Amino acid sequence: MRHLYVHIPFCHRVCPYCSFYKHTPGNTPMAAFVDAVLAEAEMAGRDYDLKLDTVYFGGGTPTALSEVHLERLLTGLRERMDLTGVREFTCEVNPRTITDSKADMMRAQGIDRISLGIQAWDEETLRTLGRDHAPDDAEETFHTLRKAGFRSVSIDLMFSIPGQSLEAWRGTLERSISLNPNHISAYNLNYEEDTEFFERLRKGQYRVEEERDADFFYAALDQLNSAGYEHYEISNYARPGYRSIHNEAYWLGEDYIGLGPGSYSTAKDHRWQNIADTNRYIELLQSGQSAAQPGEALTAEQRRTERFGLELRTARGLPESLVKAPEQRMIRVLGEEGLLLVENGHIRLTRAGKPLVDSVAVALMGA
Amino acid sequence: MPIENTRNFSIIAHIDHGKTTLSDRLLEFTKTITVREQQDQLLDAMDLERERGITIKAHPVCMNYKGRDGKDYKLNLLDTPGHVDFSYEVSRSLAACEGALLLIDASQGVEAQTVANLNLALQQNLHVIPVINKVDLPSADIEKCKRQLEDILQLPADEAVPASAKMGIGIEDILEAIVAFCPPPKDPGDGYLRASVFDSIFDPYRGVVSYVRVISGTIIRGQKVRLMASGNDSEIKDLGTFRPKMVPCEKLEAGDVGYIIANVKTTADVKIGDTLTESRKPAPEPLPGFKEIHPLVFSGIYPVSTDDFEALKLAVGKLQINDAAFTFMAESSAALGFGFRCGFLGLLHMEIVQERLRREFNMDVISTYPSVIYDVRKTDGTELQVDNPTFLPPANEIEEIREPIVKVDIMIPNENIGDVMQMVMDKRGVVNNTETLDDRRVLLHTVLPLNEILVDFNDKLKSITRGYGSMDYEHAGTQPAELVKMDILIASEPVDAFSCIVHRSKAESRGRQLCAKLKEVIPQQLFVVAIQAAIGGKIIARESISALRKDVTAKCYGGDISRKRKLLEKQKEGKKRMKSIGRVNIPQEAFIEVLKNN
């Protein structure tokens, strides 16, 4: 087992588009929460042969934990797991949740990569998204992180947000580039079930416009490419040498273990989720039980389907060998239509094919 | 009972003028059925008939009636199909009668079909007794109906019996009129057995049951009989009369109407209009009027799910046993898979068969655009008949194509003449003459190509005339026409299910219409898809479906992977229900949508 994910489900304010398991800290006993995660880490150490390459603290907002709790979590983790081989240790950060000393502590505890949730650089879009930071807050946080000396700082952006103009999006890309981050993630807004945005979409207040989505996608692709960022996954761009190793592991179908309430794990063709209820999670771990919920056993065909859906998203592409003989006709057809090309035994999407990954994947599966 | 006391009669009427209700009242009045047995529309046994208020199969029934003169009479009522598709059956049923009740709705008056049915009756030399029905309705206009009888139909209005079948008014008067005016059957008295077969049904337990009218001689159990047109010999296993259920009896004599069961396998062996005679002593000549009936309208019928082909095969086979006029042959379509090219007597017949497949056999079917049969003469002198656009030879090999035409009588309110004439012309028809019926209505005698009235003609007529127009048609041979095969190409691949034979003048508009409809129903693909209508190599209409530009979800991390997979699995599953035409996947629903709306 080479990849570890830790889910910290706290946010000071819940964004109306987010579907991750999260909540405001409220009355959560933070010390008990940290203990529970550490207890789960200990369990994972017993159950799996951990040779960790990457660790990823996500949320929620990991930095919603106070410096004291976060430090205890990081120290505790190091005491229970061998992190010496870790090549990438990412922590998600939201603007206004970090101070110089907190950043220094994180750096000292081995975190070397930051994913900063900026989303947009204009106030109007930030308001639509329900973010509680102002553009200048985000910039300040970015400089704080740079000063602390993290190896890699990534910026998270979102596009095709209701009310967001293409100009505003280009402006957001420009200001991000001007900060010279090592990595940029650019996500098309997704209307996820059980979110307020989904409800507004359903009521007709918001609309999904495929053409608009495409225009925004290409704006990002072009602007980031010309600024020297490599498009290595549908929503991710990196300076050479700064791809996210942890996320690439997901896209290549590797196993990963998740700690914390609501986190997912995939190991040996099983996928499960921890109980998405922080209090229950703490109780279970306190009484020495696992927080894992019954999951699913993945068949070979299911895994193959996942590989199509994930690997086609990557710059490396999908091994051609995964396409069965009767399906190969479609490689030719889609190649002729300019959607993909085959190189070094891998099917890679072209500029036109990139935003059509799902349809291409389906077209290639099952003749 | 002496033959002088037998009356064989039929009821002819326009749809909805109350024929079936009247039949029911006659049965009640003569106590052929008790009120307890009543179920409205007793004689229309098929659900479909009851529901749509139409009669598809003949339903004879034998009633005993004591007349006001104190004599006992045997009255055979032959309830006949009321639609032009079955006009041959109607004519055979009428041939088994000596008289007919002509039913007219007191509020509607004479309709196009009334005229056509009256003509059929008069051709058979029947004595026609007019009955003005629904006189209880506030909108009834008996005087107007009488005037129409005289003016339009040249029938003596003073013989007309006012009645309301629904309210039971005038029922005895009708029975008395039958006794008084309908002539008794005549027996040629030469001792030969002659019985006319006017319908047959398949009973799963008893086999083929043939409905016969005995003209001369006697039928008894065990008798060896022959069908003169088909030459088949068989033995009478059972016989009887309709009361209204089949009740066995000892013999059927001259003048009688009843059923026989012989050892015959399918209704196809018993041709309607054939003459039944004795094998040992066959009649020297068959009864006049027999003809082979051929389907006139064709359509491909395919199972919606290709797995259902075997079930469909079984179903059409079973249907045919009971409906000799329905034909089918296996065919296959690149777009729709395996199915059958089916032949029908007309549009109603086609609709009925499709509906029966759905209802009685639970089949989910889709039908291709209906086609007529074309006579094609090739440049090399050979001739062929084409009922499927796929088999039309290339244009350069065709010398002439002839298409079937029909004489259509259209009865409409005066104010719609202009619009209806325009419609007839749009449909490539001609109006031969116009007859003024009364101060409100006219009758247009028109001739139209059959394929032009196949689909929406009646609907359009109804909508132009706000429901007041009615039509009737009869076949009138063929005429040469400039017909072409139009293909629909999707991403350059021809889709056979959408090919059709159209008149050159109609091709472009029809091509445009089809392309536009297809553009609407075919989902966007990963690339631009051209939809074209073509005659030979020439494109006459085109549309294009723009390519999808973006579909992908933004993020795909630990918890998203299962969700993503399920999404892909769902789309993969959806693909199974699609037909792939070249590089394009078309959902089955799109085919259905387009074929349905044609």
mmCIF file with all atom_site columns, N, CA and C in Angstrom, chain B residues 396-453:
data_model
loop_
_atom_site.group_PDB
_atom_site.id
_atom_site.type_symbol
_atom_site.label_atom_id
_atom_site.label_alt_id
_atom_site.label_comp_id
_atom_site.label_asym_id
_atom_site.label_entity_id
_atom_site.label_seq_id
_atom_site.pdbx_PDB_ins_code
_atom_site.Cartn_x
_atom_site.Cartn_y
_atom_site.Cartn_z
_atom_site.occupancy
_atom_site.B_iso_or_equiv
_atom_site.pdbx_formal_charge
_atom_site.auth_seq_id
_atom_site.auth_comp_id
_atom_site.auth_asym_id
_atom_site.auth_atom_id
_atom_site.pdbx_PDB_model_num
ATOM 1   N N  . ASN B 1 396 ? -32.276 3.361  -63.707 1.00 0.00 ? 396 ASN B N  1
ATOM 2   C CA . ASN B 1 396 ? -31.958 3.189  -65.131 1.00 0.00 ? 396 ASN B CA 1
ATOM 3   C C  . ASN B 1 396 ? -32.432 1.851  -65.686 1.00 0.00 ? 396 ASN B C  1
ATOM 4   N N  . GLU B 1 397 ? -32.911 0.957  -64.818 1.00 0.00 ? 397 GLU B N  1
ATOM 5   C CA . GLU B 1 397 ? -33.427 -0.319 -65.310 1.00 0.00 ? 397 GLU B CA 1
ATOM 6   C C  . GLU B 1 397 ? -34.948 -0.322 -65.369 1.00 0.00 ? 397 GLU B C  1
ATOM 7   N N  . ILE B 1 398 ? -35.531 0.804  -65.018 1.00 0.00 ? 398 ILE B N  1
ATOM 8   C CA . ILE B 1 398 ? -36.998 0.843  -64.947 1.00 0.00 ? 398 ILE B CA 1
ATOM 9   C C  . ILE B 1 398 ? -37.583 1.545  -66.175 1.00 0.00 ? 398 ILE B C  1
ATOM 10  N N  . GLU B 1 399 ? -38.499 0.840  -66.828 1.00 0.00 ? 399 GLU B N  1
ATOM 11  C CA . GLU B 1 399 ? -39.210 1.427  -67.965 1.00 0.00 ? 399 GLU B CA 1
ATOM 12  C C  . GLU B 1 399 ? -40.428 2.193  -67.445 1.00 0.00 ? 399 GLU B C  1
ATOM 13  N N  . GLU B 1 400 ? -41.185 1.526  -66.582 1.00 0.00 ? 400 GLU B N  1
ATOM 14  C CA . GLU B 1 400 ? -42.409 2.159  -66.088 1.00 0.00 ? 400 GLU B CA 1
ATOM 15  C C  . GLU B 1 400 ? -42.773 1.595  -64.711 1.00 0.00 ? 400 GLU B C  1
ATOM 16  N N  . ILE B 1 401 ? -43.290 2.458  -63.875 1.00 0.00 ? 401 ILE B N  1
ATOM 17  C CA . ILE B 1 401 ? -43.842 1.999  -62.606 1.00 0.00 ? 401 ILE B CA 1
ATOM 18  C C  . ILE B 1 401 ? -45.314 2.385  -62.587 1.00 0.00 ? 401 ILE B C  1
ATOM 19  N N  . ARG B 1 402 ? -46.149 1.426  -62.220 1.00 0.00 ? 402 ARG B N  1
ATOM 20  C CA . ARG B 1 402 ? -47.570 1.738  -62.067 1.00 0.00 ? 402 ARG B CA 1
ATOM 21  C C  . ARG B 1 402 ? -47.926 1.649  -60.589 1.00 0.00 ? 402 ARG B C  1
ATOM 22  N N  . GLU B 1 403 ? -48.763 2.565  -60.156 1.00 0.00 ? 403 GLU B N  1
ATOM 23  C CA . GLU B 1 403 ? -49.152 2.545  -58.753 1.00 0.00 ? 403 GLU B CA 1
ATOM 24  C C  . GLU B 1 403 ? -50.658 2.323  -58.641 1.00 0.00 ? 403 GLU B C  1
ATOM 25  N N  . PRO B 1 404 ? -51.097 1.684  -57.558 1.00 0.00 ? 404 PRO B N  1
ATOM 26  C CA . PRO B 1 404 ? -52.524 1.466  -57.379 1.00 0.00 ? 404 PRO B CA 1
ATOM 27  C C  . PRO B 1 404 ? -53.253 2.780  -57.104 1.00 0.00 ? 404 PRO B C  1
ATOM 28  N N  . ILE B 1 405 ? -54.431 2.904  -57.656 1.00 0.00 ? 405 ILE B N  1
ATOM 29  C CA . ILE B 1 405 ? -55.232 4.096  -57.395 1.00 0.00 ? 405 ILE B CA 1
ATOM 30  C C  . ILE B 1 405 ? -56.566 3.674  -56.783 1.00 0.00 ? 405 ILE B C  1
ATOM 31  N N  . VAL B 1 406 ? -57.194 4.619  -56.134 1.00 0.00 ? 406 VAL B N  1
ATOM 32  C CA . VAL B 1 406 ? -58.478 4.339  -55.496 1.00 0.00 ? 406 VAL B CA 1
ATOM 33  C C  . VAL B 1 406 ? -59.480 5.430  -55.854 1.00 0.00 ? 406 VAL B C  1
ATOM 34  N N  . LYS B 1 407 ? -60.734 4.986  -55.963 1.00 0.00 ? 407 LYS B N  1
ATOM 35  C CA . LYS B 1 407 ? -61.815 5.960  -56.111 1.00 0.00 ? 407 LYS B CA 1
ATOM 36  C C  . LYS B 1 407 ? -62.251 6.329  -54.702 1.00 0.00 ? 407 LYS B C  1
ATOM 37  N N  . VAL B 1 408 ? -62.183 7.588  -54.382 1.00 0.00 ? 408 VAL B N  1
ATOM 38  C CA . VAL B 1 408 ? -62.519 8.009  -53.025 1.00 0.00 ? 408 VAL B CA 1
ATOM 39  C C  . VAL B 1 408 ? -63.726 8.941  -53.072 1.00 0.00 ? 408 VAL B C  1
ATOM 40  N N  . ASP B 1 409 ? -64.751 8.570  -52.325 1.00 0.00 ? 409 ASP B N  1
ATOM 41  C CA . ASP B 1 409 ? -65.906 9.456  -52.194 1.00 0.00 ? 409 ASP B CA 1
ATOM 42  C C  . ASP B 1 409 ? -65.765 10.204 -50.881 1.00 0.00 ? 409 ASP B C  1
ATOM 43  N N  . ILE B 1 410 ? -65.846 11.509 -50.974 1.00 0.00 ? 410 ILE B N  1
ATOM 44  C CA . ILE B 1 410 ? -65.639 12.324 -49.773 1.00 0.00 ? 410 ILE B CA 1
ATOM 45  C C  . ILE B 1 410 ? -66.870 13.193 -49.557 1.00 0.00 ? 410 ILE B C  1
ATOM 46  N N  . MET B 1 411 ? -67.463 13.035 -48.389 1.00 0.00 ? 411 MET B N  1
ATOM 47  C CA . MET B 1 411 ? -68.637 13.829 -48.097 1.00 0.00 ? 411 MET B CA 1
ATOM 48  C C  . MET B 1 411 ? -68.257 14.907 -47.089 1.00 0.00 ? 411 MET B C  1
ATOM 49  N N  . ILE B 1 412 ? -68.526 16.151 -47.441 1.00 0.00 ? 412 ILE B N  1
ATOM 50  C CA . ILE B 1 412 ? -68.054 17.261 -46.599 1.00 0.00 ? 412 ILE B CA 1
ATOM 51  C C  . ILE B 1 412 ? -69.084 18.380 -46.544 1.00 0.00 ? 412 ILE B C  1
ATOM 52  N N  . PRO B 1 413 ? -68.991 19.210 -45.522 1.00 0.00 ? 413 PRO B N  1
ATOM 53  C CA . PRO B 1 413 ? -69.831 20.408 -45.482 1.00 0.00 ? 413 PRO B CA 1
ATOM 54  C C  . PRO B 1 413 ? -69.438 21.347 -46.632 1.00 0.00 ? 413 PRO B C  1
ATOM 55  N N  . ASN B 1 414 ? -70.414 22.071 -47.161 1.00 0.00 ? 414 ASN B N  1
ATOM 56  C CA . ASN B 1 414 ? -70.173 22.983 -48.290 1.00 0.00 ? 414 ASN B CA 1
ATOM 57  C C  . ASN B 1 414 ? -68.965 23.886 -48.112 1.00 0.00 ? 414 ASN B C  1
ATOM 58  N N  . GLU B 1 415 ? -68.854 24.433 -46.907 1.00 0.00 ? 415 GLU B N  1
ATOM 59  C CA . GLU B 1 415 ? -67.842 25.468 -46.736 1.00 0.00 ? 415 GLU B CA 1
ATOM 60  C C  . GLU B 1 415 ? -66.411 24.934 -46.829 1.00 0.00 ? 415 GLU B C  1
ATOM 61  N N  . ASN B 1 416 ? -66.249 23.611 -46.792 1.00 0.00 ? 416 ASN B N  1
ATOM 62  C CA . ASN B 1 416 ? -64.892 23.065 -46.838 1.00 0.00 ? 416 ASN B CA 1
ATOM 63  C C  . ASN B 1 416 ? -64.458 22.628 -48.232 1.00 0.00 ? 416 ASN B C  1
ATOM 64  N N  . ILE B 1 417 ? -65.312 22.851 -49.233 1.00 0.00 ? 417 ILE B N  1
ATOM 65  C CA . ILE B 1 417 ? -64.987 22.358 -50.577 1.00 0.00 ? 417 ILE B CA 1
ATOM 66  C C  . ILE B 1 417 ? -63.593 22.792 -51.020 1.00 0.00 ? 417 ILE B C  1
ATOM 67  N N  . GLY B 1 418 ? -63.332 24.085 -50.881 1.00 0.00 ? 418 GLY B N  1
ATOM 68  C CA . GLY B 1 418 ? -62.061 24.612 -51.358 1.00 0.00 ? 418 GLY B CA 1
ATOM 69  C C  . GLY B 1 418 ? -60.875 23.915 -50.721 1.00 0.00 ? 418 GLY B C  1
ATOM 70  N N  . ASP B 1 419 ? -60.896 23.820 -49.406 1.00 0.00 ? 419 ASP B N  1
ATOM 71  C CA . ASP B 1 419 ? -59.772 23.223 -48.686 1.00 0.00 ? 419 ASP B CA 1
ATOM 72  C C  . ASP B 1 419 ? -59.596 21.750 -49.013 1.00 0.00 ? 419 ASP B C  1
ATOM 73  N N  . VAL B 1 420 ? -60.723 21.053 -49.111 1.00 0.00 ? 420 VAL B N  1
ATOM 74  C CA . VAL B 1 420 ? -60.624 19.611 -49.361 1.00 0.00 ? 420 VAL B CA 1
ATOM 75  C C  . VAL B 1 420 ? -60.137 19.361 -50.788 1.00 0.00 ? 420 VAL B C  1
ATOM 76  N N  . MET B 1 421 ? -60.640 20.179 -51.749 1.00 0.00 ? 421 MET B N  1
ATOM 77  C CA . MET B 1 421 ? -60.167 20.007 -53.122 1.00 0.00 ? 421 MET B CA 1
ATOM 78  C C  . MET B 1 421 ? -58.665 20.275 -53.207 1.00 0.00 ? 421 MET B C  1
ATOM 79  N N  . GLN B 1 422 ? -58.239 21.275 -52.451 1.00 0.00 ? 422 GLN B N  1
ATOM 80  C CA . GLN B 1 422 ? -56.813 21.579 -52.425 1.00 0.00 ? 422 GLN B CA 1
ATOM 81  C C  . GLN B 1 422 ? -56.029 20.382 -51.868 1.00 0.00 ? 422 GLN B C  1
ATOM 82  N N  . MET B 1 423 ? -56.583 19.797 -50.811 1.00 0.00 ? 423 MET B N  1
ATOM 83  C CA . MET B 1 423 ? -55.903 18.640 -50.209 1.00 0.00 ? 423 MET B CA 1
ATOM 84  C C  . MET B 1 423 ? -55.833 17.496 -51.211 1.00 0.00 ? 423 MET B C  1
ATOM 85  N N  . VAL B 1 424 ? -56.941 17.258 -51.916 1.00 0.00 ? 424 VAL B N  1
ATOM 86  C CA . VAL B 1 424 ? -56.955 16.175 -52.908 1.00 0.00 ? 424 VAL B CA 1
ATOM 87  C C  . VAL B 1 424 ? -55.874 16.430 -53.957 1.00 0.00 ? 424 VAL B C  1
ATOM 88  N N  . MET B 1 425 ? -55.763 17.680 -54.392 1.00 0.00 ? 425 MET B N  1
ATOM 89  C CA . MET B 1 425 ? -54.742 17.982 -55.396 1.00 0.00 ? 425 MET B CA 1
ATOM 90  C C  . MET B 1 425 ? -53.341 17.838 -54.835 1.00 0.00 ? 425 MET B C  1
ATOM 91  N N  . ASP B 1 426 ? -53.172 18.278 -53.593 1.00 0.00 ? 426 ASP B N  1
ATOM 92  C CA . ASP B 1 426 ? -51.861 18.113 -52.956 1.00 0.00 ? 426 ASP B CA 1
ATOM 93  C C  . ASP B 1 426 ? -51.479 16.642 -52.893 1.00 0.00 ? 426 ASP B C  1
ATOM 94  N N  . LYS B 1 427 ? -52.487 15.814 -52.793 1.00 0.00 ? 427 LYS B N  1
ATOM 95  C CA . LYS B 1 427 ? -52.229 14.372 -52.701 1.00 0.00 ? 427 LYS B CA 1
ATOM 96  C C  . LYS B 1 427 ? -52.218 13.741 -54.099 1.00 0.00 ? 427 LYS B C  1
ATOM 97  N N  . ARG B 1 428 ? -52.057 14.535 -55.104 1.00 0.00 ? 428 ARG B N  1
ATOM 98  C CA . ARG B 1 428 ? -51.970 14.071 -56.491 1.00 0.00 ? 428 ARG B CA 1
ATOM 99  C C  . ARG B 1 428 ? -53.279 13.459 -56.988 1.00 0.00 ? 428 ARG B C  1
ATOM 100 N N  . GLY B 1 429 ? -54.381 13.889 -56.429 1.00 0.00 ? 429 GLY B N  1
ATOM 101 C CA . GLY B 1 429 ? -55.661 13.317 -56.828 1.00 0.00 ? 429 GLY B CA 1
ATOM 102 C C  . GLY B 1 429 ? -56.394 14.223 -57.795 1.00 0.00 ? 429 GLY B C  1
ATOM 103 N N  . VAL B 1 430 ? -57.487 13.698 -58.380 1.00 0.00 ? 430 VAL B N  1
ATOM 104 C CA . VAL B 1 430 ? -58.357 14.524 -59.205 1.00 0.00 ? 430 VAL B CA 1
ATOM 105 C C  . VAL B 1 430 ? -59.779 14.410 -58.678 1.00 0.00 ? 430 VAL B C  1
ATOM 106 N N  . VAL B 1 431 ? -60.497 15.506 -58.776 1.00 0.00 ? 431 VAL B N  1
ATOM 107 C CA . VAL B 1 431 ? -61.905 15.500 -58.388 1.00 0.00 ? 431 VAL B CA 1
ATOM 108 C C  . VAL B 1 431 ? -62.690 15.344 -59.685 1.00 0.00 ? 431 VAL B C  1
ATOM 109 N N  . ASN B 1 432 ? -63.352 14.202 -59.841 1.00 0.00 ? 432 ASN B N  1
ATOM 110 C CA . ASN B 1 432 ? -64.071 13.956 -61.090 1.00 0.00 ? 432 ASN B CA 1
ATOM 111 C C  . ASN B 1 432 ? -65.378 14.721 -61.156 1.00 0.00 ? 432 ASN B C  1
ATOM 112 N N  . ASN B 1 433 ? -66.147 14.678 -60.092 1.00 0.00 ? 433 ASN B N  1
ATOM 113 C CA . ASN B 1 433 ? -67.325 15.532 -60.058 1.00 0.00 ? 433 ASN B CA 1
ATOM 114 C C  . ASN B 1 433 ? -67.781 15.752 -58.631 1.00 0.00 ? 433 ASN B C  1
ATOM 115 N N  . THR B 1 434 ? -68.643 16.730 -58.517 1.00 0.00 ? 434 THR B N  1
ATOM 116 C CA . THR B 1 434 ? -69.123 17.166 -57.214 1.00 0.00 ? 434 THR B CA 1
ATOM 117 C C  . THR B 1 434 ? -70.636 17.040 -57.223 1.00 0.00 ? 434 THR B C  1
ATOM 118 N N  . GLU B 1 435 ? -71.148 16.417 -56.178 1.00 0.00 ? 435 GLU B N  1
ATOM 119 C CA . GLU B 1 435 ? -72.579 16.187 -56.125 1.00 0.00 ? 435 GLU B CA 1
ATOM 120 C C  . GLU B 1 435 ? -73.120 16.939 -54.915 1.00 0.00 ? 435 GLU B C  1
ATOM 121 N N  . THR B 1 436 ? -74.158 17.724 -55.124 1.00 0.00 ? 436 THR B N  1
ATOM 122 C CA . THR B 1 436 ? -74.750 18.433 -54.002 1.00 0.00 ? 436 THR B CA 1
ATOM 123 C C  . THR B 1 436 ? -75.758 17.508 -53.332 1.00 0.00 ? 436 THR B C  1
ATOM 124 N N  . LEU B 1 437 ? -75.574 17.273 -52.046 1.00 0.00 ? 437 LEU B N  1
ATOM 125 C CA . LEU B 1 437 ? -76.460 16.334 -51.366 1.00 0.00 ? 437 LEU B CA 1
ATOM 126 C C  . LEU B 1 437 ? -77.676 17.033 -50.799 1.00 0.00 ? 437 LEU B C  1
ATOM 127 N N  . ASP B 1 438 ? -77.428 18.133 -50.134 1.00 0.00 ? 438 ASP B N  1
ATOM 128 C CA . ASP B 1 438 ? -78.526 18.929 -49.599 1.00 0.00 ? 438 ASP B CA 1
ATOM 129 C C  . ASP B 1 438 ? -77.988 20.338 -49.430 1.00 0.00 ? 438 ASP B C  1
ATOM 130 N N  . ASP B 1 439 ? -78.654 21.155 -48.678 1.00 0.00 ? 439 ASP B N  1
ATOM 131 C CA . ASP B 1 439 ? -78.195 22.538 -48.605 1.00 0.00 ? 439 ASP B CA 1
ATOM 132 C C  . ASP B 1 439 ? -76.900 22.694 -47.812 1.00 0.00 ? 439 ASP B C  1
ATOM 133 N N  . ARG B 1 440 ? -76.477 21.633 -47.142 1.00 0.00 ? 440 ARG B N  1
ATOM 134 C CA . ARG B 1 440 ? -75.273 21.750 -46.320 1.00 0.00 ? 440 ARG B CA 1
ATOM 135 C C  . ARG B 1 440 ? -74.069 20.997 -46.869 1.00 0.00 ? 440 ARG B C  1
ATOM 136 N N  . ARG B 1 441 ? -74.333 19.927 -47.564 1.00 0.00 ? 441 ARG B N  1
ATOM 137 C CA . ARG B 1 441 ? -73.212 19.031 -47.852 1.00 0.00 ? 441 ARG B CA 1
ATOM 138 C C  . ARG B 1 441 ? -73.053 18.677 -49.324 1.00 0.00 ? 441 ARG B C  1
ATOM 139 N N  . VAL B 1 442 ? -71.801 18.364 -49.645 1.00 0.00 ? 442 VAL B N  1
ATOM 140 C CA . VAL B 1 442 ? -71.507 17.911 -51.003 1.00 0.00 ? 442 VAL B CA 1
ATOM 141 C C  . VAL B 1 442 ? -70.733 16.598 -50.936 1.00 0.00 ? 442 VAL B C  1
ATOM 142 N N  . LEU B 1 443 ? -70.834 15.867 -52.039 1.00 0.00 ? 443 LEU B N  1
ATOM 143 C CA . LEU B 1 443 ? -70.098 14.613 -52.166 1.00 0.00 ? 443 LEU B CA 1
ATOM 144 C C  . LEU B 1 443 ? -69.112 14.791 -53.312 1.00 0.00 ? 443 LEU B C  1
ATOM 145 N N  . LEU B 1 444 ? -67.817 14.637 -52.997 1.00 0.00 ? 444 LEU B N  1
ATOM 146 C CA . LEU B 1 444 ? -66.808 14.740 -54.038 1.00 0.00 ? 444 LEU B CA 1
ATOM 147 C C  . LEU B 1 444 ? -66.432 13.338 -54.504 1.00 0.00 ? 444 LEU B C  1
ATOM 148 N N  . HIS B 1 445 ? -66.510 13.119 -55.806 1.00 0.00 ? 445 HIS B N  1
ATOM 149 C CA . HIS B 1 445 ? -66.034 11.846 -56.351 1.00 0.00 ? 445 HIS B CA 1
ATOM 150 C C  . HIS B 1 445 ? -64.621 12.082 -56.854 1.00 0.00 ? 445 HIS B C  1
ATOM 151 N N  . THR B 1 446 ? -63.669 11.435 -56.195 1.00 0.00 ? 446 THR B N  1
ATOM 152 C CA . THR B 1 446 ? -62.275 11.718 -56.533 1.00 0.00 ? 446 THR B CA 1
ATOM 153 C C  . THR B 1 446 ? -61.532 10.431 -56.846 1.00 0.00 ? 446 THR B C  1
ATOM 154 N N  . VAL B 1 447 ? -60.398 10.589 -57.483 1.00 0.00 ? 447 VAL B N  1
ATOM 155 C CA . VAL B 1 447 ? -59.499 9.452  -57.706 1.00 0.00 ? 447 VAL B CA 1
ATOM 156 C C  . VAL B 1 447 ? -58.129 9.871  -57.183 1.00 0.00 ? 447 VAL B C  1
ATOM 157 N N  . LEU B 1 448 ? -57.549 9.016  -56.336 1.00 0.00 ? 448 LEU B N  1
ATOM 158 C CA . LEU B 1 448 ? -56.262 9.334  -55.725 1.00 0.00 ? 448 LEU B CA 1
ATOM 159 C C  . LEU B 1 448 ? -55.346 8.130  -55.773 1.00 0.00 ? 448 LEU B C  1
ATOM 160 N N  . PRO B 1 449 ? -54.043 8.357  -55.774 1.00 0.00 ? 449 PRO B N  1
ATOM 161 C CA . PRO B 1 449 ? -53.119 7.221  -55.618 1.00 0.00 ? 449 PRO B CA 1
ATOM 162 C C  . PRO B 1 449 ? -53.297 6.645  -54.210 1.00 0.00 ? 449 PRO B C  1
ATOM 163 N N  . LEU B 1 450 ? -53.327 5.329  -54.128 1.00 0.00 ? 450 LEU B N  1
ATOM 164 C CA . LEU B 1 450 ? -53.529 4.688  -52.823 1.00 0.00 ? 450 LEU B CA 1
ATOM 165 C C  . LEU B 1 450 ? -52.479 5.140  -51.809 1.00 0.00 ? 450 LEU B C  1
ATOM 166 N N  . ASN B 1 451 ? -51.240 5.255  -52.259 1.00 0.00 ? 451 ASN B N  1
ATOM 167 C CA . ASN B 1 451 ? -50.203 5.557  -51.258 1.00 0.00 ? 451 ASN B CA 1
ATOM 168 C C  . ASN B 1 451 ? -50.342 6.957  -50.675 1.00 0.00 ? 451 ASN B C  1
ATOM 169 N N  . GLU B 1 452 ? -51.115 7.811  -51.346 1.00 0.00 ? 452 GLU B N  1
ATOM 170 C CA . GLU B 1 452 ? -51.307 9.165  -50.816 1.00 0.00 ? 452 GLU B CA 1
ATOM 171 C C  . GLU B 1 452 ? -52.366 9.209  -49.717 1.00 0.00 ? 452 GLU B C  1
ATOM 172 N N  . ILE B 1 453 ? -53.215 8.204  -49.667 1.00 0.00 ? 453 ILE B N  1
ATOM 173 C CA . ILE B 1 453 ? -54.233 8.248  -48.612 1.00 0.00 ? 453 ILE B CA 1
ATOM 174 C C  . ILE B 1 453 ? -53.869 7.312  -47.464 1.00 0.00 ? 453 ILE B C  1
#
